[in-house]
mmCIF file of C-alpha atoms in Angstrom:
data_model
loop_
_atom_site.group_PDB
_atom_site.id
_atom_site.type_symbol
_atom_site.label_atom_id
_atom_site.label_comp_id
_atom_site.label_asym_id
_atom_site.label_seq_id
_atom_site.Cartn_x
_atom_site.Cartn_y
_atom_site.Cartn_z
ATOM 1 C CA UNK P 1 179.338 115.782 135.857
ATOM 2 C CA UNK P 2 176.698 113.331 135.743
ATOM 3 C CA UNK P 3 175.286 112.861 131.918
ATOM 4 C CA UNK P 4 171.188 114.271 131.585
ATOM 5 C CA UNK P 5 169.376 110.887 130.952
ATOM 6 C CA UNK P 6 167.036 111.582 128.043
ATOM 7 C CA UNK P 7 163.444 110.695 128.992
ATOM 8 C CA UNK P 8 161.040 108.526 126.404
ATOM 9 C CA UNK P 9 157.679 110.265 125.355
ATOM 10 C CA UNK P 10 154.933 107.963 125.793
ATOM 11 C CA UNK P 11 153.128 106.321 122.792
ATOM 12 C CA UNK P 12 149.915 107.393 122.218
ATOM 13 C CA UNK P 13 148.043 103.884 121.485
ATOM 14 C CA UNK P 14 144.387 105.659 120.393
ATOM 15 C CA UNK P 15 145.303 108.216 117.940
ATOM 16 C CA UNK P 16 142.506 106.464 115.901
ATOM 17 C CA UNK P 17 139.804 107.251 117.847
ATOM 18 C CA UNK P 18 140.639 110.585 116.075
ATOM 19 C CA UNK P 19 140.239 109.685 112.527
ATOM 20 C CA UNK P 20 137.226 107.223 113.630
ATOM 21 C CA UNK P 21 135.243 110.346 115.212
ATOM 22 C CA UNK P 22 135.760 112.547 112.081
ATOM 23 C CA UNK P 23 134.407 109.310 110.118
ATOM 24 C CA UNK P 24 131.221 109.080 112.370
ATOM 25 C CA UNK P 25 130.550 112.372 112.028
ATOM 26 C CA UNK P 26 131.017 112.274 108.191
ATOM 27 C CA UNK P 27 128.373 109.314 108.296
ATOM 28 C CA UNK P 28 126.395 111.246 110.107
ATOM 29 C CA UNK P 29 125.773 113.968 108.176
ATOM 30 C CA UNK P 30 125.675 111.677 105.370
ATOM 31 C CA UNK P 31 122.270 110.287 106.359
ATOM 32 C CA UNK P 32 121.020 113.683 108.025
ATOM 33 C CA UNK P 33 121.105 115.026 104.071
ATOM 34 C CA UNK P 34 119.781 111.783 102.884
ATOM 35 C CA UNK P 35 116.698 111.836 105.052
ATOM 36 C CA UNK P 36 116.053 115.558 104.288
ATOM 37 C CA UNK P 37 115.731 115.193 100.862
ATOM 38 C CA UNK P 38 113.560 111.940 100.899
ATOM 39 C CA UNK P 39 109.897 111.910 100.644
ATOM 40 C CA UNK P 40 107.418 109.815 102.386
ATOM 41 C CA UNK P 41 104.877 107.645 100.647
ATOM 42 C CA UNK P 42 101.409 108.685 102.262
ATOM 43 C CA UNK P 43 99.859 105.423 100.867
ATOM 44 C CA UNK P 44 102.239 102.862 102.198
ATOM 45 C CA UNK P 45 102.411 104.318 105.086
ATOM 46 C CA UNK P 46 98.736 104.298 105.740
ATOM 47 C CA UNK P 47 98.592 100.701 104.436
ATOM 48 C CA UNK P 48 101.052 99.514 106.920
ATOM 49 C CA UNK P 49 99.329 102.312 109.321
ATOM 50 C CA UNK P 50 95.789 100.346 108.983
ATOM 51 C CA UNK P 51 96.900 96.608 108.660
ATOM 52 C CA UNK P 52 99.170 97.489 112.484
ATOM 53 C CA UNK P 53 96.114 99.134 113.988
ATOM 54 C CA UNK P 54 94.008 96.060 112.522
ATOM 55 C CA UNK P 55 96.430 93.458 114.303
ATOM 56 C CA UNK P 56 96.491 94.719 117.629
ATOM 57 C CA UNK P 57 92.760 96.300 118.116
ATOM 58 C CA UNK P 58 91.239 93.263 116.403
ATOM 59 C CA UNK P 59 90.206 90.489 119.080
ATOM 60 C CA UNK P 60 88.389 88.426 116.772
ATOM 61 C CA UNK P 61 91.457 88.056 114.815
ATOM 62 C CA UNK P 62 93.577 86.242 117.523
ATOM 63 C CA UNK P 63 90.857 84.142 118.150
ATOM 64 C CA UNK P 64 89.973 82.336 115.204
ATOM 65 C CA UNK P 65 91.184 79.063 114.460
ATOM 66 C CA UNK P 66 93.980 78.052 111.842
ATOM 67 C CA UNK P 67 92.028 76.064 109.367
ATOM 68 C CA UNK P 68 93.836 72.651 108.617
ATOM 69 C CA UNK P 69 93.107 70.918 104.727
ATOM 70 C CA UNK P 70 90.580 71.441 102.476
ATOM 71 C CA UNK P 71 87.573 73.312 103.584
ATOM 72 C CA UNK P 72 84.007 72.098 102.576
ATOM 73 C CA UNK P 73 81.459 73.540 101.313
ATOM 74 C CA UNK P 74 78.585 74.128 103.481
ATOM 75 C CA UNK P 75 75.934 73.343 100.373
ATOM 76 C CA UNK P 76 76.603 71.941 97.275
ATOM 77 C CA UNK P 77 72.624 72.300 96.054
ATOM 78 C CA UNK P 78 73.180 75.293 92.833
ATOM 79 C CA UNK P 79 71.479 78.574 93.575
ATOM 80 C CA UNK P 80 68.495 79.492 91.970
ATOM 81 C CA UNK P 81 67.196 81.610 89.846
ATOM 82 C CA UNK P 82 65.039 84.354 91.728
ATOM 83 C CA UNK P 83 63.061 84.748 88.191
ATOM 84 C CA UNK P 84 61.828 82.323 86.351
ATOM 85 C CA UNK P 85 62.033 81.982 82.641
ATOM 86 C CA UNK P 86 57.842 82.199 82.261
ATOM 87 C CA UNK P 87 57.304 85.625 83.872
ATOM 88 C CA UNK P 88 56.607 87.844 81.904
ATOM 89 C CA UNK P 89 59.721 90.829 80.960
ATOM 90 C CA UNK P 90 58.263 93.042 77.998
ATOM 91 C CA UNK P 91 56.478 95.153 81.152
ATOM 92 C CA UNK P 92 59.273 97.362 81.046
ATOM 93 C CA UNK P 93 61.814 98.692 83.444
ATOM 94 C CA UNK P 94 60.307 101.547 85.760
ATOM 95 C CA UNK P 95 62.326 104.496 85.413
ATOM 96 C CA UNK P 96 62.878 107.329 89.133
ATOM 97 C CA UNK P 97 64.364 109.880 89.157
ATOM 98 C CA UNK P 98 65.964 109.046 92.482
ATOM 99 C CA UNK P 99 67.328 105.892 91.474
ATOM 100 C CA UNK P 100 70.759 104.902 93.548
ATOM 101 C CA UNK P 101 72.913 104.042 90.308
ATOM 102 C CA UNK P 102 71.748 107.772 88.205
ATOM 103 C CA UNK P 103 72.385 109.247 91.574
ATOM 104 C CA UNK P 104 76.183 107.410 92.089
ATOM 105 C CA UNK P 105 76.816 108.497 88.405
ATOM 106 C CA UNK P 106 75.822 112.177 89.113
ATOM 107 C CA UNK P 107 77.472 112.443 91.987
ATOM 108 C CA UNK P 108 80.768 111.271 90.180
ATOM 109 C CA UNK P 109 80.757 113.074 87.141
ATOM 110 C CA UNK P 110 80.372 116.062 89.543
ATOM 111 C CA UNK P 111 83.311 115.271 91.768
ATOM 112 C CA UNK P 112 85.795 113.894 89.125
ATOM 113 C CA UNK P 113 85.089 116.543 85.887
ATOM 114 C CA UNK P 114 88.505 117.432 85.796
ATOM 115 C CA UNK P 115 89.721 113.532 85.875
ATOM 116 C CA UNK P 116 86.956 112.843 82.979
ATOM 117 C CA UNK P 117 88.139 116.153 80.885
ATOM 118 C CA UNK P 118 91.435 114.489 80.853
ATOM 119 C CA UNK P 119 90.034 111.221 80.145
ATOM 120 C CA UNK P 120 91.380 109.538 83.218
ATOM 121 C CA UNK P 121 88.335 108.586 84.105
ATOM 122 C CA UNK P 122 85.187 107.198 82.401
ATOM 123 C CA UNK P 123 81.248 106.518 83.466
ATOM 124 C CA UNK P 124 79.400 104.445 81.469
ATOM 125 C CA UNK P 125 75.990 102.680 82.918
ATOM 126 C CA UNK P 126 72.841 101.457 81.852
ATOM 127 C CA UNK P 127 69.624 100.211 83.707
ATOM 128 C CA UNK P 128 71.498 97.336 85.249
ATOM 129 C CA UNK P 129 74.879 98.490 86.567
ATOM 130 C CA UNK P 130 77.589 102.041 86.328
ATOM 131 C CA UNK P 131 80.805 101.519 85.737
ATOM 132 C CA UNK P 132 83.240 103.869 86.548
ATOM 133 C CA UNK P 133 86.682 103.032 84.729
ATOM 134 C CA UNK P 134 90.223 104.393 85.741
ATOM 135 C CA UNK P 135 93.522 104.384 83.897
ATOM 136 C CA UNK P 136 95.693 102.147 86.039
ATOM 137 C CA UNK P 137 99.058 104.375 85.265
ATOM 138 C CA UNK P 138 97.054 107.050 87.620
ATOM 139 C CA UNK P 139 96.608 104.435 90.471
ATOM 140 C CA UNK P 140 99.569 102.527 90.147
ATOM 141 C CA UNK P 141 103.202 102.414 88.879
ATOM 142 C CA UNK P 142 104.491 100.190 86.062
ATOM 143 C CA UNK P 143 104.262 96.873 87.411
ATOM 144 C CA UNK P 144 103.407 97.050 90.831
ATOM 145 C CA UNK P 145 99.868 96.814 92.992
ATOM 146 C CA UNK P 146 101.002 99.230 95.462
ATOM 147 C CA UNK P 147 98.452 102.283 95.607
ATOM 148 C CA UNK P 148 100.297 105.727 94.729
ATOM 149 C CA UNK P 149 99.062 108.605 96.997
ATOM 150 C CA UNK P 150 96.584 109.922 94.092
ATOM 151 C CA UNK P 151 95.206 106.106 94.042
ATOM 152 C CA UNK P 152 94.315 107.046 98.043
ATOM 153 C CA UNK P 153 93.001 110.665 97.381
ATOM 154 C CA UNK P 154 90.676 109.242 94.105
ATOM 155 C CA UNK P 155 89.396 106.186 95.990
ATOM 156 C CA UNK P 156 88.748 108.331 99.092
ATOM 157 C CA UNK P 157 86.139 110.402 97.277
ATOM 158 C CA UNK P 158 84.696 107.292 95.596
ATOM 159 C CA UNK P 159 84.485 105.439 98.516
ATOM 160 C CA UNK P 160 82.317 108.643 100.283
ATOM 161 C CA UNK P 161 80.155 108.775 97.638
ATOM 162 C CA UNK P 162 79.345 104.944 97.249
ATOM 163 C CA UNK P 163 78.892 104.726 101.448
ATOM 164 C CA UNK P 164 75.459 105.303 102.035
ATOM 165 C CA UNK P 165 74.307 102.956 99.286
ATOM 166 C CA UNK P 166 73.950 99.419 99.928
ATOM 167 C CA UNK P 167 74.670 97.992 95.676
ATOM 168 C CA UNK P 168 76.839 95.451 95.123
ATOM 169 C CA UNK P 169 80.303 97.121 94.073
ATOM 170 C CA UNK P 170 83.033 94.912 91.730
ATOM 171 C CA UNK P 171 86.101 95.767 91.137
ATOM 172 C CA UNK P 172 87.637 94.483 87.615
ATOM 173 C CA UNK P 173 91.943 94.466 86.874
ATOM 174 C CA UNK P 174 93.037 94.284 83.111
ATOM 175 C CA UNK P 175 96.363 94.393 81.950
ATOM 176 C CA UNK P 176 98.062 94.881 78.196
ATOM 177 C CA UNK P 177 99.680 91.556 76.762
ATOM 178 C CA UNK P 178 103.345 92.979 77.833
ATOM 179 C CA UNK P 179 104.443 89.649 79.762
ATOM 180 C CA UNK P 180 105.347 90.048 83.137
ATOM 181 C CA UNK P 181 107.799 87.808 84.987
ATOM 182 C CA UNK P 182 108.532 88.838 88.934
ATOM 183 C CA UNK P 183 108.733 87.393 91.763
ATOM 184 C CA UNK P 184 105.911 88.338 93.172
ATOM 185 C CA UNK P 185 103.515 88.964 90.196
ATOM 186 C CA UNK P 186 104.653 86.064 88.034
ATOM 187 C CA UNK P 187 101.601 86.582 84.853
ATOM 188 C CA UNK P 188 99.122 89.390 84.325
ATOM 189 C CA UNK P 189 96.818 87.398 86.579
ATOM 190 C CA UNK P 190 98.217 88.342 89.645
ATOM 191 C CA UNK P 191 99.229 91.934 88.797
ATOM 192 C CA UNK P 192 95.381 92.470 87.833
ATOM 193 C CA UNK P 193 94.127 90.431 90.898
ATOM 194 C CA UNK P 194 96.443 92.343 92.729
ATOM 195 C CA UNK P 195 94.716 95.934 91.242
ATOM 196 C CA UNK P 196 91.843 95.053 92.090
ATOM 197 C CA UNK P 197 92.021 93.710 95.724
ATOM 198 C CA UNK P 198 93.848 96.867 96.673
ATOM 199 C CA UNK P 199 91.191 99.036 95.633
ATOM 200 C CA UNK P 200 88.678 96.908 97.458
ATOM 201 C CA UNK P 201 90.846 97.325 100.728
ATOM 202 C CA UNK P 202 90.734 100.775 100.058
ATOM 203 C CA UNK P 203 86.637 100.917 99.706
ATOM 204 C CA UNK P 204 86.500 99.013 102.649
ATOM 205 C CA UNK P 205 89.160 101.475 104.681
ATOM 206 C CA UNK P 206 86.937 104.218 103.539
ATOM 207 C CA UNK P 207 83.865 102.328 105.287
ATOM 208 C CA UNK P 208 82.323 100.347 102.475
ATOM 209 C CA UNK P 209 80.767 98.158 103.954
ATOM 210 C CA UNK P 210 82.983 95.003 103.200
ATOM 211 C CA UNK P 211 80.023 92.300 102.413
ATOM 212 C CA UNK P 212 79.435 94.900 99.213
ATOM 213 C CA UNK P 213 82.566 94.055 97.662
ATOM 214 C CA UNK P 214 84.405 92.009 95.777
ATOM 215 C CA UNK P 215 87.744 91.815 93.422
ATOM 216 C CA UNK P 216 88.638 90.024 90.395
ATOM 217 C CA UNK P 217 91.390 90.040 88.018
ATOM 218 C CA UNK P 218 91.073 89.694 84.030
ATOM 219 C CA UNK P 219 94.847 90.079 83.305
ATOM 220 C CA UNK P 220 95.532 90.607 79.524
ATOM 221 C CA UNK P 221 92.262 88.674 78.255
ATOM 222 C CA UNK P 222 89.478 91.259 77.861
ATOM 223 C CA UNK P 223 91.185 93.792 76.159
ATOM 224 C CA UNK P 224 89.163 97.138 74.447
ATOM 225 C CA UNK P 225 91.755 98.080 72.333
ATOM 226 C CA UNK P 226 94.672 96.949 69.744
ATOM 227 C CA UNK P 227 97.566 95.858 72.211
ATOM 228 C CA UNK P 228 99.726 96.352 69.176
ATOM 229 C CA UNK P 229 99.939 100.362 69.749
ATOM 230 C CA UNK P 230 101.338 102.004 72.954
ATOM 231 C CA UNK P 231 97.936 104.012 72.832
ATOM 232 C CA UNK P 232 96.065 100.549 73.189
ATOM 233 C CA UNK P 233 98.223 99.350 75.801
ATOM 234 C CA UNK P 234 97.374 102.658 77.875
ATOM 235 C CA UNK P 235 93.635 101.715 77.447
ATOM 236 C CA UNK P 236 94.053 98.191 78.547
ATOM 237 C CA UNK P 237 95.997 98.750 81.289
ATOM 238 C CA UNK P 238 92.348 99.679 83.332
ATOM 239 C CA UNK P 239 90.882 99.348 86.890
ATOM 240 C CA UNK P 240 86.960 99.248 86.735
ATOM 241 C CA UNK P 241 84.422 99.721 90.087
ATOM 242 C CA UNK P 242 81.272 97.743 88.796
ATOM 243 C CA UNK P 243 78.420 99.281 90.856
ATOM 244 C CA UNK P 244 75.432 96.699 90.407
ATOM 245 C CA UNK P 245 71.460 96.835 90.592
ATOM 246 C CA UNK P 246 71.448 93.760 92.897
ATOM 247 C CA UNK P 247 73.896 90.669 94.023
ATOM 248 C CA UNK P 248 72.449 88.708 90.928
ATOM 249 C CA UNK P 249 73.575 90.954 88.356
ATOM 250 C CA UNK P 250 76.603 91.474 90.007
ATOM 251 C CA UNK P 251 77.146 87.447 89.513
ATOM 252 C CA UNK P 252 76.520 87.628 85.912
ATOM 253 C CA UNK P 253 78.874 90.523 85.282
ATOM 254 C CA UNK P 254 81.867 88.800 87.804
ATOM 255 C CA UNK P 255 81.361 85.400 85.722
ATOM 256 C CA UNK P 256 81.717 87.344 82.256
ATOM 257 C CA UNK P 257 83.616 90.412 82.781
ATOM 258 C CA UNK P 258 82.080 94.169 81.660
ATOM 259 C CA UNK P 259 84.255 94.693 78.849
ATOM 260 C CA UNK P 260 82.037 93.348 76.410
ATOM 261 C CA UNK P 261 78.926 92.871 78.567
ATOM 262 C CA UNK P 262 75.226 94.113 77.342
ATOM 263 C CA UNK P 263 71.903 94.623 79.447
ATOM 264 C CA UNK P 264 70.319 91.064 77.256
ATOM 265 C CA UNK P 265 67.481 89.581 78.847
ATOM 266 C CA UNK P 266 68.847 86.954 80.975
ATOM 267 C CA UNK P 267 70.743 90.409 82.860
ATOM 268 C CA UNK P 268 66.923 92.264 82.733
ATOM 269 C CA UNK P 269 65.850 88.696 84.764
ATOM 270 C CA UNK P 270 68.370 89.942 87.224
ATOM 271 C CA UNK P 271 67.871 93.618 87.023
ATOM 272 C CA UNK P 272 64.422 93.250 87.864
ATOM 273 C CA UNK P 273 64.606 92.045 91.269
ATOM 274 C CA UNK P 274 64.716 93.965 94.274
ATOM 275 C CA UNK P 275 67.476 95.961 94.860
ATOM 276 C CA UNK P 276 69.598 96.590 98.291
ATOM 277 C CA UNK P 277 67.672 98.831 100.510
ATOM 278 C CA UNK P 278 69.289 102.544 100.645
ATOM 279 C CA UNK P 279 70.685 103.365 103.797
ATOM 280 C CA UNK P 280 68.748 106.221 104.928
ATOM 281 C CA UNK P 281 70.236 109.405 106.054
ATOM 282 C CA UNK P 282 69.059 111.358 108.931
ATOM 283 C CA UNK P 283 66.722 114.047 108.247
ATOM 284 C CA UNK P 284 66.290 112.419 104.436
ATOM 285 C CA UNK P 285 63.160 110.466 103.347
ATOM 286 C CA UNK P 286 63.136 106.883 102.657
ATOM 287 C CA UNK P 287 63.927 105.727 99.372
ATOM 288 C CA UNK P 288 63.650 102.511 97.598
ATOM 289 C CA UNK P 289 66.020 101.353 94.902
ATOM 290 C CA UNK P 290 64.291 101.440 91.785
ATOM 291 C CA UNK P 291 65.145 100.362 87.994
ATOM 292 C CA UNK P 292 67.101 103.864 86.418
ATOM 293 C CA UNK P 293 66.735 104.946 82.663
ATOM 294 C CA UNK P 294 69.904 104.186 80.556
ATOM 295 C CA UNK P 295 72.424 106.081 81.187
ATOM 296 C CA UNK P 296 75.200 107.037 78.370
ATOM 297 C CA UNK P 297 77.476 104.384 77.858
#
């Protein structure tokens, strides 16, 4: 009798595809959970949102040439003074009540009460210029530039209120004396630089016109309280919008800072020129920026 020749089962070579699927799937569901339980940053995103639609809707941008060394200046002869010394000042400073600056303070004490209850926020003006002063811990986080999504909604409201006026708007960055050492912010200088040029990309975002504005940073050097208490810190660590009576106070104020700044008389030279025509509103009457009474500082 013939002997039963025992047949060889084959060797299954991808048994791993087995333990690789269950991995995948693992992996999957991994990041599935992840995702679900992350949260979106509304203000980088509509950074990023604005500077993409910027790149590819603006022509202009394409077009413009690459500047190669040093650019000069197209004048070198100093600007001067719109009043001079001689004319007369003790006149006085005429006082409406439908002055642009009384009417920007107004309209933000009205739309921010609960920020200035809290004292978040501060308004402070005089004849010359309003300053409205927020605590940078509610527009930024420790160390960084990058607007948080309050920062968007605050500056949003700002902006709309400071659109149909045509006064020069500044935008001032302080810092405590804590040292800062990063890669990209290597002083206080460029954190508070930093500050301050995102809020002015925010104005302008909101429709500001951009021509109004302009940035600058102060770093640790203009502080308003003692540095030596976490309470001072808090206070230094600012971000002030600098709404002027005309370009020429806004100069004075930019060159010297606000923290320490009075109306004196070579600021009342200024502050009695001309201001920026209001932009007129349909349906409103004309209006003509005129010299306001102090307001509370």
């Amino acid at each position: 009798m013939a002997r039963r020749r025992y047949t060889e089962e084959p060797v299954n070579h991808e048994r791993w595809l087995v333990s690789y699927a269950d991995f995948i799937t693992l992996l999957f569901a991994f990041f599935v959970v992840m995702y679900s339980i992350s949260s979106i940053n509304e203000g980088k995103y509509k950074v990023i949102s604005e500077a993409l639609i910027g790149v590819f809707t603006d022509a202009d941008r394409a077009l413009k040439p690459i500047p190669i060394g040093d650019e000069r200046p197209q004048t070198v002869t100093p600007a001067k003074p719109l009043v001079k010394d001689s004319e007369q000042l003790d006149a006085g400073i005429a006082q409406a009540a439908d002055d642009p600056l009384k009417r920007i303070a107004d309209d933000i004490s009205a739309a921010f009460g609960d920020l200035l209850s809290a004292n978040q926020m501060t308004i402070r003006g005089n004849e010359l210029w309003v300053e409205i002063e927020l605590n940078s811990s509610l527009l930024f986080g420790s160390g960084d530039a990058m607007p948080s999504d309050i920062a968007f909604n605050i500056i949003d409201k700002v902006g709309a209120i400071l659109k149909p006026f045509d006064n020069p708007i500044h935008v001032e960055g302080f810092t405590d004396d804590l040292p800062i050492r990063t890669a990209q912010y290597p002083t206080n200088w460029e954190l508070s630089s930093a500050r301050s040029a995102s809020i002015v990309r925010m104005l302008a975002m909101q429709g500001v016109n951009p021509q109004r504005l302009a940035s600058v940073g102060y770093g640790e050097f203009q502080p308003v309280a003692n540095n030596a208490t976490a309470e001072g810190r808090a206070r230094n660590r600012r971000v002030v919008l600098v709404i002027s009576r005309n370009l020429d106070v806004r100069r004075s104020l930019t060159g010297t800072g606000t923290a320490h700044a009075q109306p004196d008389a070579a600021l009342k030279r200024a502050g009695t020129q001309t201001a920026p025509t209001q932009v007129k509103s349909p349906g409103a009457p004309s209006a003509v920026n005129s010299p306001s009474p102090g307001l509370p500082r």
